Coordinates of C-alpha atoms (C1' of nucleotides) in Angstrom, one line a residue:
Chain A
M1 CA -36.7 21.1 -76.9
K2 CA -33.5 20.7 -78.5
I3 CA -33.2 23.6 -81.4
M4 CA -34.5 27.2 -80.5
K5 CA -35.5 29.3 -83.5
V6 CA -32.5 31.9 -82.9
A7 CA -34.8 34.7 -82.3
E8 CA -35.8 33.0 -79.2
D9 CA -32.6 32.7 -78.7
K10 CA -31.5 36.1 -79.1
L11 CA -34.5 37.0 -76.4
K12 CA -33.8 34.3 -73.7
K13 CA -30.2 36.0 -74.0
A14 CA -31.1 39.2 -73.9
R15 CA -33.9 38.6 -71.0
E16 CA -31.1 37.2 -68.8
E17 CA -28.8 39.9 -69.6
F18 CA -31.2 42.3 -68.1
I19 CA -32.4 40.1 -65.3
A20 CA -29.0 39.5 -64.2
Q21 CA -27.6 42.9 -64.7
W22 CA -30.3 44.8 -63.2
G23 CA -29.8 42.8 -60.2
A24 CA -26.0 44.1 -59.7
L25 CA -27.0 47.6 -60.5
G26 CA -29.7 47.0 -57.8
T27 CA -27.0 46.8 -55.2
Q28 CA -25.5 50.1 -56.4
W29 CA -29.1 52.0 -55.4
G30 CA -29.4 49.8 -52.0
I31 CA -32.2 47.5 -52.7
N32 CA -30.9 43.6 -52.8
R33 CA -29.9 41.3 -55.4
T34 CA -32.8 39.6 -55.6
M35 CA -35.4 42.1 -55.4
A36 CA -34.2 43.6 -57.9
Q37 CA -34.4 40.7 -60.4
I38 CA -37.9 39.8 -59.0
H39 CA -38.7 43.3 -59.9
A40 CA -36.9 43.0 -64.3
L41 CA -38.6 39.1 -64.2
L42 CA -41.8 40.9 -63.8
M43 CA -41.9 44.2 -65.5
T44 CA -40.4 41.8 -68.7
S45 CA -42.9 39.2 -68.5
P46 CA -45.8 38.6 -70.6
S47 CA -47.7 37.3 -68.0
A48 CA -48.4 37.3 -64.1
M49 CA -46.5 35.0 -62.4
C50 CA -46.7 32.5 -59.4
T51 CA -43.6 32.0 -56.3
D52 CA -42.3 28.7 -58.1
E53 CA -41.5 30.3 -61.0
V54 CA -40.2 33.0 -59.6
M55 CA -37.6 30.7 -57.5
E56 CA -37.2 28.6 -60.9
E57 CA -36.3 31.2 -63.6
L58 CA -33.6 33.1 -61.1
S59 CA -32.3 29.8 -59.0
V60 CA -33.8 31.1 -55.0
S61 CA -35.1 29.8 -52.0
R62 CA -38.5 30.3 -51.3
G63 CA -37.8 32.0 -48.3
N64 CA -36.2 34.8 -51.0
A65 CA -38.5 35.0 -53.3
H66 CA -41.5 35.3 -51.2
T67 CA -39.8 38.4 -49.1
N68 CA -38.6 40.1 -51.9
L69 CA -42.0 39.6 -53.5
K70 CA -43.7 40.7 -50.4
E71 CA -41.4 43.7 -50.3
L72 CA -41.7 44.5 -53.7
V73 CA -45.7 44.7 -53.2
N74 CA -45.3 46.6 -50.6
W75 CA -43.6 49.0 -52.0
G76 CA -45.6 49.1 -55.5
L77 CA -43.8 48.0 -57.6
I78 CA -46.0 44.7 -57.7
R79 CA -49.3 43.4 -57.4
M80 CA -50.7 40.3 -56.4
I81 CA -53.5 38.7 -58.9
V82 CA -55.6 36.2 -58.0
I83 CA -56.1 33.5 -60.9
R84 CA -60.0 31.6 -60.7
G85 CA -59.2 27.9 -60.4
D86 CA -55.5 28.4 -59.3
R87 CA -54.9 28.3 -55.2
R88 CA -51.7 30.1 -56.4
D89 CA -51.1 33.8 -55.6
F90 CA -49.5 35.0 -59.0
Y91 CA -48.2 39.1 -59.6
E92 CA -47.4 41.1 -61.6
A93 CA -44.9 44.6 -62.1
E94 CA -46.1 48.0 -63.0
K95 CA -45.4 48.7 -66.2
D96 CA -45.8 52.3 -66.7
V97 CA -42.6 54.3 -66.2
W98 CA -43.9 57.3 -64.5
Q99 CA -45.7 55.2 -62.3
I100 CA -42.2 53.4 -61.6
F101 CA -40.3 56.7 -60.8
T102 CA -43.2 58.0 -58.6
I103 CA -43.4 54.8 -56.9
I104 CA -39.1 54.7 -56.0
A105 CA -39.1 58.5 -55.9
K106 CA -41.3 58.4 -52.8
E107 CA -40.1 55.5 -51.5
R108 CA -36.6 57.6 -51.0
K109 CA -38.0 60.5 -49.7
R110 CA -39.5 58.6 -47.3
R111 CA -36.2 56.4 -46.4
E112 CA -33.5 59.1 -47.6
I113 CA -34.4 62.8 -47.4
E114 CA -37.4 62.4 -43.8
P115 CA -35.0 61.2 -41.2
A116 CA -32.4 64.0 -43.2
V117 CA -34.4 66.8 -42.5
A118 CA -36.2 65.7 -39.1
L119 CA -32.6 65.2 -37.7
L120 CA -31.5 69.5 -39.7
N121 CA -34.4 71.0 -38.2
R122 CA -33.7 69.1 -34.8
C123 CA -30.2 70.1 -34.6
A124 CA -30.7 73.7 -36.2
E125 CA -33.8 74.1 -33.9
E126 CA -31.4 72.9 -30.7
T127 CA -28.4 75.6 -31.6
K128 CA -30.3 78.4 -32.6
G129 CA -29.1 81.4 -30.8
L130 CA -26.5 79.7 -29.6
K131 CA -23.0 82.4 -28.8
G132 CA -19.4 81.4 -29.8
E133 CA -18.0 81.2 -33.2
D134 CA -18.1 77.2 -33.4
A135 CA -21.5 77.5 -32.8
K136 CA -22.4 80.1 -35.4
V137 CA -20.7 77.4 -37.8
F138 CA -22.3 74.6 -37.0
H139 CA -25.9 76.4 -36.9
K140 CA -25.5 78.3 -40.4
Q141 CA -24.4 75.1 -42.3
V142 CA -27.3 72.2 -40.3
K143 CA -29.7 75.1 -40.8
D144 CA -28.7 76.2 -44.6
L145 CA -28.8 72.4 -45.4
E146 CA -31.6 71.7 -43.7
E147 CA -33.5 74.5 -46.0
F148 CA -32.2 73.9 -48.4
V149 CA -33.2 69.9 -48.4
T150 CA -37.0 70.6 -47.5
F151 CA -37.3 72.2 -50.4
A152 CA -35.5 69.8 -52.9
S153 CA -38.4 67.8 -51.0
K154 CA -41.4 69.8 -52.1
M155 CA -39.9 70.1 -55.4
S156 CA -39.5 66.3 -55.8
D157 CA -42.6 66.0 -54.1
R158 CA -44.5 69.1 -56.7
V159 CA -43.0 66.8 -59.6
A160 CA -43.9 63.7 -58.6
S161 CA -47.4 63.8 -58.7
M162 CA -48.2 65.1 -61.8
K163 CA -49.2 63.6 -64.9
H164 CA -47.1 62.2 -67.3
G165 CA -48.2 64.3 -69.7
L166 CA -47.5 68.1 -67.5
A167 CA -44.1 66.5 -66.5
I168 CA -42.7 66.2 -70.0
Q169 CA -44.2 70.1 -70.6
L170 CA -42.0 70.9 -67.6
A171 CA -39.3 69.5 -69.3
A172 CA -39.5 70.8 -72.3
K173 CA -39.3 74.2 -70.0
I174 CA -36.2 73.4 -68.3
L175 CA -34.0 71.5 -71.8
G176 CA -35.3 73.9 -74.7
Chain B
M1 CA -11.3 71.7 -17.6
K2 CA -14.0 70.0 -15.5
I3 CA -16.7 72.9 -16.0
M4 CA -18.2 73.5 -19.5
K5 CA -20.5 76.7 -20.2
V6 CA -23.9 75.6 -21.1
A7 CA -24.0 76.7 -23.7
E8 CA -21.1 75.3 -24.9
D9 CA -22.3 71.8 -23.8
K10 CA -25.3 71.9 -25.9
L11 CA -23.6 72.4 -28.9
K12 CA -21.0 70.0 -29.2
K13 CA -24.8 67.3 -28.1
A14 CA -26.3 69.2 -31.0
R15 CA -23.1 68.0 -33.5
E16 CA -22.0 64.8 -32.0
E17 CA -25.6 64.3 -32.6
F18 CA -25.3 65.0 -35.9
I19 CA -21.9 63.9 -37.1
A20 CA -23.9 60.0 -35.4
Q21 CA -26.9 60.4 -36.7
W22 CA -25.7 61.4 -40.6
G23 CA -23.7 59.0 -40.3
A24 CA -26.0 56.6 -40.0
L25 CA -28.0 58.0 -43.2
G26 CA -25.1 58.1 -44.7
T27 CA -25.1 54.0 -45.2
Q28 CA -29.0 54.4 -46.5
W29 CA -27.6 56.6 -49.6
G30 CA -24.8 53.8 -50.0
I31 CA -22.0 55.1 -49.1
N32 CA -20.2 54.0 -45.4
R33 CA -20.8 55.4 -42.2
T34 CA -17.2 56.9 -41.5
M35 CA -17.5 58.4 -44.8
A36 CA -20.0 60.7 -44.2
Q37 CA -19.5 60.9 -40.5
I38 CA -15.7 62.2 -41.6
H39 CA -18.8 64.4 -44.3
A40 CA -20.7 65.8 -41.2
L41 CA -17.8 66.4 -38.7
L42 CA -15.2 68.8 -41.5
M43 CA -18.9 70.7 -42.7
T44 CA -19.4 71.6 -39.4
S45 CA -16.3 72.6 -38.3
P46 CA -14.6 76.1 -38.6
S47 CA -11.5 75.3 -39.4
A48 CA -9.8 72.2 -41.7
M49 CA -8.2 69.2 -39.3
C50 CA -5.9 66.7 -39.7
T51 CA -5.9 62.4 -40.2
D52 CA -4.9 62.2 -36.3
E53 CA -7.8 64.6 -35.5
V54 CA -10.1 63.3 -38.0
M55 CA -9.6 59.7 -35.9
E56 CA -9.9 61.2 -32.1
E57 CA -13.0 62.7 -33.0
L58 CA -14.8 60.1 -34.7
S59 CA -12.4 57.1 -32.9
V60 CA -11.8 55.2 -36.1
S61 CA -8.7 53.9 -37.2
R62 CA -6.0 55.4 -39.3
G63 CA -6.6 53.2 -42.5
N64 CA -9.6 54.1 -41.9
A65 CA -9.3 57.7 -42.0
H66 CA -7.3 57.7 -44.5
T67 CA -9.2 55.3 -47.4
N68 CA -12.6 57.8 -46.1
L69 CA -10.8 61.4 -46.4
K70 CA -8.9 60.3 -50.1
E71 CA -12.4 59.0 -50.8
L72 CA -14.5 62.6 -49.7
V73 CA -11.5 64.4 -52.0
N74 CA -12.2 62.5 -55.4
W75 CA -15.7 62.8 -55.2
G76 CA -14.6 66.8 -54.4
L77 CA -16.8 66.9 -51.1
I78 CA -13.7 68.0 -48.8
R79 CA -10.0 69.9 -50.4
M80 CA -6.6 68.8 -49.1
I81 CA -4.9 72.1 -47.8
V82 CA -1.6 73.0 -46.8
I83 CA -1.1 74.9 -43.3
R84 CA 2.9 76.7 -43.3
G85 CA 5.2 75.2 -41.6
D86 CA 2.9 72.2 -40.7
R87 CA 4.2 68.7 -42.4
R88 CA 0.4 67.1 -42.0
D89 CA -1.8 67.4 -45.2
F90 CA -5.8 69.1 -43.4
Y91 CA -9.0 69.0 -44.9
E92 CA -11.8 71.4 -45.1
A93 CA -15.3 70.7 -46.8
E94 CA -17.0 72.1 -49.4
K95 CA -19.9 74.1 -47.4
D96 CA -22.2 75.2 -50.2
V97 CA -25.1 73.1 -50.2
W98 CA -26.0 74.0 -54.2
Q99 CA -21.7 72.5 -54.6
I100 CA -22.6 69.6 -52.8
F101 CA -26.2 68.8 -54.4
T102 CA -24.5 69.6 -57.5
I103 CA -20.7 66.8 -56.0
I104 CA -23.8 64.6 -55.2
A105 CA -26.1 64.5 -58.2
K106 CA -23.0 64.6 -60.5
E107 CA -21.7 61.0 -58.0
R108 CA -24.8 59.3 -58.4
K109 CA -26.1 59.7 -62.3
R110 CA -21.7 58.3 -62.7
R111 CA -23.1 55.1 -60.9
E112 CA -26.5 54.7 -61.0
I113 CA -27.8 56.1 -64.1
E114 CA -25.3 56.1 -66.9
P115 CA -25.2 51.9 -65.9
A116 CA -28.6 51.6 -65.9
V117 CA -28.9 53.7 -69.3
A118 CA -25.9 51.5 -71.3
L119 CA -28.0 48.1 -70.0
L120 CA -30.9 49.5 -71.9
N121 CA -29.9 50.4 -74.7
R122 CA -27.9 47.6 -75.2
C123 CA -30.8 45.1 -74.0
A124 CA -33.1 46.9 -76.6
E125 CA -30.8 46.8 -79.4
E126 CA -30.2 43.0 -79.5
T127 CA -34.0 42.6 -79.2
K128 CA -35.0 45.3 -82.3
G129 CA -37.3 43.7 -84.3
L130 CA -38.2 40.7 -82.9
K131 CA -40.9 38.5 -83.6
G132 CA -43.2 37.0 -81.3
E133 CA -45.8 38.4 -78.3
D134 CA -42.7 37.1 -76.1
A135 CA -40.4 39.9 -77.8
K136 CA -42.4 42.6 -77.8
V137 CA -43.4 42.7 -74.7
F138 CA -39.2 42.8 -73.8
H139 CA -38.7 45.6 -76.2
K140 CA -40.9 47.7 -74.9
Q141 CA -40.3 47.8 -71.9
V142 CA -36.5 48.0 -71.8
K143 CA -37.1 50.9 -74.5
D144 CA -39.5 53.3 -72.3
L145 CA -37.0 52.4 -69.6
E146 CA -34.7 53.4 -71.6
E147 CA -36.1 56.5 -72.8
F148 CA -37.6 57.6 -69.4
V149 CA -34.2 56.9 -67.7
T150 CA -31.9 59.0 -70.7
F151 CA -34.2 62.0 -70.0
A152 CA -34.6 61.9 -66.5
S153 CA -30.8 62.1 -66.9
K154 CA -30.9 64.9 -69.0
M155 CA -32.5 67.2 -66.5
S156 CA -30.6 66.2 -64.0
D157 CA -27.3 67.4 -66.0
R158 CA -29.3 71.1 -67.1
V159 CA -30.2 71.6 -63.5
A160 CA -26.6 70.7 -62.0
S161 CA -25.5 72.6 -64.4
M162 CA -27.4 75.8 -63.0
K163 CA -26.2 78.9 -61.0
H164 CA -28.0 78.5 -58.4
G165 CA -29.8 81.7 -58.6
L166 CA -31.7 79.7 -61.8
A167 CA -32.6 76.7 -59.8
I168 CA -34.5 78.6 -57.3
Q169 CA -36.3 80.9 -60.6
L170 CA -36.7 77.3 -61.9
A171 CA -38.0 75.7 -58.9
A172 CA -40.1 79.4 -58.2
K173 CA -41.8 78.3 -61.5
I174 CA -42.7 74.6 -60.2
L175 CA -43.7 75.3 -57.2
G176 CA -45.9 78.6 -57.7
Chain C
dC1 C1' 22.4 60.7 -46.0
dA2 C1' 20.2 59.2 -41.8
dT3 C1' 16.6 59.5 -39.7
dA4 C1' 12.0 61.1 -38.3
dA5 C1' 6.7 62.2 -39.4
dT6 C1' 3.5 61.1 -42.3
dT7 C1' 0.9 59.0 -45.2
dT8 C1' -0.8 54.7 -48.2
dT9 C1' -1.0 50.4 -48.3
dC10 C1' -2.7 45.7 -47.6
dA11 C1' -3.5 40.8 -45.0
dT12 C1' -7.0 39.7 -41.5
dT13 C1' -10.9 40.4 -38.5
dA14 C1' -14.8 42.3 -37.7
dA15 C1' -19.6 43.7 -38.4
dA16 C1' -23.8 43.9 -41.7
dT17 C1' -26.7 42.4 -45.6
dA18 C1' -28.7 38.5 -47.8
dC19 C1' -29.9 33.7 -48.1
dT20 C1' -31.1 29.3 -47.7
dG21 C1' -34.3 25.7 -46.1
dA22 C1' -36.9 23.2 -43.0
dA23 C1' -40.9 24.0 -39.7
dA24 C1' -44.7 26.3 -38.5
dC25 C1' -49.1 28.1 -40.3
dT26 C1' -53.5 28.6 -43.2
dA27 C1' -57.4 27.6 -46.5
dC28 C1' -59.5 24.8 -48.8
dG29 C1' -61.6 20.5 -50.6
dA30 C1' -62.6 15.7 -49.8
Chain D
dT1 C1' -61.8 16.2 -40.1
dC2 C1' -58.2 15.1 -42.4
dG3 C1' -55.3 15.7 -45.8
dT4 C1' -53.0 18.3 -49.6
dA5 C1' -51.1 22.6 -51.2
dG6 C1' -50.1 26.6 -50.0
dT7 C1' -47.3 30.6 -47.7
dT8 C1' -44.6 32.5 -44.4
dT9 C1' -41.6 32.5 -40.5
dC10 C1' -37.2 32.3 -38.8
dA11 C1' -33.0 30.5 -36.7
dG12 C1' -29.0 29.1 -38.8
dT13 C1' -25.1 29.5 -42.6
dA14 C1' -22.9 32.7 -46.5
dT15 C1' -21.7 36.3 -48.4
dT16 C1' -20.3 41.0 -49.2
dT17 C1' -19.0 45.0 -47.4
dA18 C1' -16.6 47.6 -43.5
dA19 C1' -12.4 48.3 -40.0
dT20 C1' -8.3 47.4 -37.6
dG21 C1' -3.5 48.2 -36.9
dA22 C1' 1.1 47.4 -38.6
dA23 C1' 4.2 47.4 -42.2
dA24 C1' 6.1 49.6 -46.0
dA25 C1' 6.8 53.6 -48.7
dT26 C1' 7.3 58.5 -49.1
dT27 C1' 8.8 62.9 -48.4
dA28 C1' 11.2 66.3 -45.6
dT29 C1' 14.4 67.7 -42.1
dG30 C1' 18.9 68.6 -40.4

DNA sequence: CATAATTTTCATTAAATACTGAAACTACGA
DNA sequence: TCGTAGTTTCAGTATTTAATGAAAATTATG
């Protein structure tokens, strides 16, 4: 089609920008560009897509598309679906923002918080009761960090396990 | 000193582990290893340190030490101090965990949240009122994300600007 | 002002991470 | 059982990011 309606063109441009930039942002939060782009693509797609469509839309290799689709399935941000009479695997994104948030919070906790807590625990334990100025300073700092991070972790769990509506109520209290 | 007391040895081991592992964790949250290690080193140091001491302790180059010390000062996680009669710059870490938390939250917001909000705003604006199934799907998703992220951002501000004591009270409510 | 101590910059090198493309594998229908 | 369409893996390559080390700039001191 040579001539495209202005509205269609606008949408296409906006969507392309969204996908490209979401990919760039992804690298900021420690997920690779392709993974973030696929996520953006599927979140804003009106229908499920197969691997080849993803490859085509983002101009990436099959291996790259495949790896990142699987990773997104692992996270729970997208799911594989089967279409009757089609041998290919299709994928669709979770679109509920609260769900997306809780999934990401859970994953971040697993990768960023839990190892930190484990380390802090270990270091606090190993230096408990040691004498001397240096040991005191070290132990206190590590202990303080441990308590704070453990606490923050519990809070995060609590909030992430709420129903969307309840979380909104809580937020209203805080902001109000 | 050839022979070291057991207690000193234990402390040294624990501190070395803490610094090494904190560095590894740092890479998970998108800050480079050296920066995280310097932070760990200074947080658990009983006194301020100069660049050469940092280089020595972590076995890193002058350039690397310098760059990351400056970056930590920028963040506000450490500060430069002057010692009478010594030309060298010394550095000491902020040790209060609530302060550390608010500084990190602020920086993360600036780097991760704000650009996302700007993008979502732009994309929602550009597709407002467009006709067609695809445009509707795109606009709704982007709008939902925008609202959620804006909201989360406000919450984060609110919590980070609280005094430690108040935050604890609030947390007690949530956990209670 | 000269010089010595220290900090800062930056071109180069090294390390970590992401991507490609082709081969191996799997499942299915003829 | 063979051929085909699709999926999965992975060695090699490209890209991105971090670290080095030496030179340039800055600052204090006699």
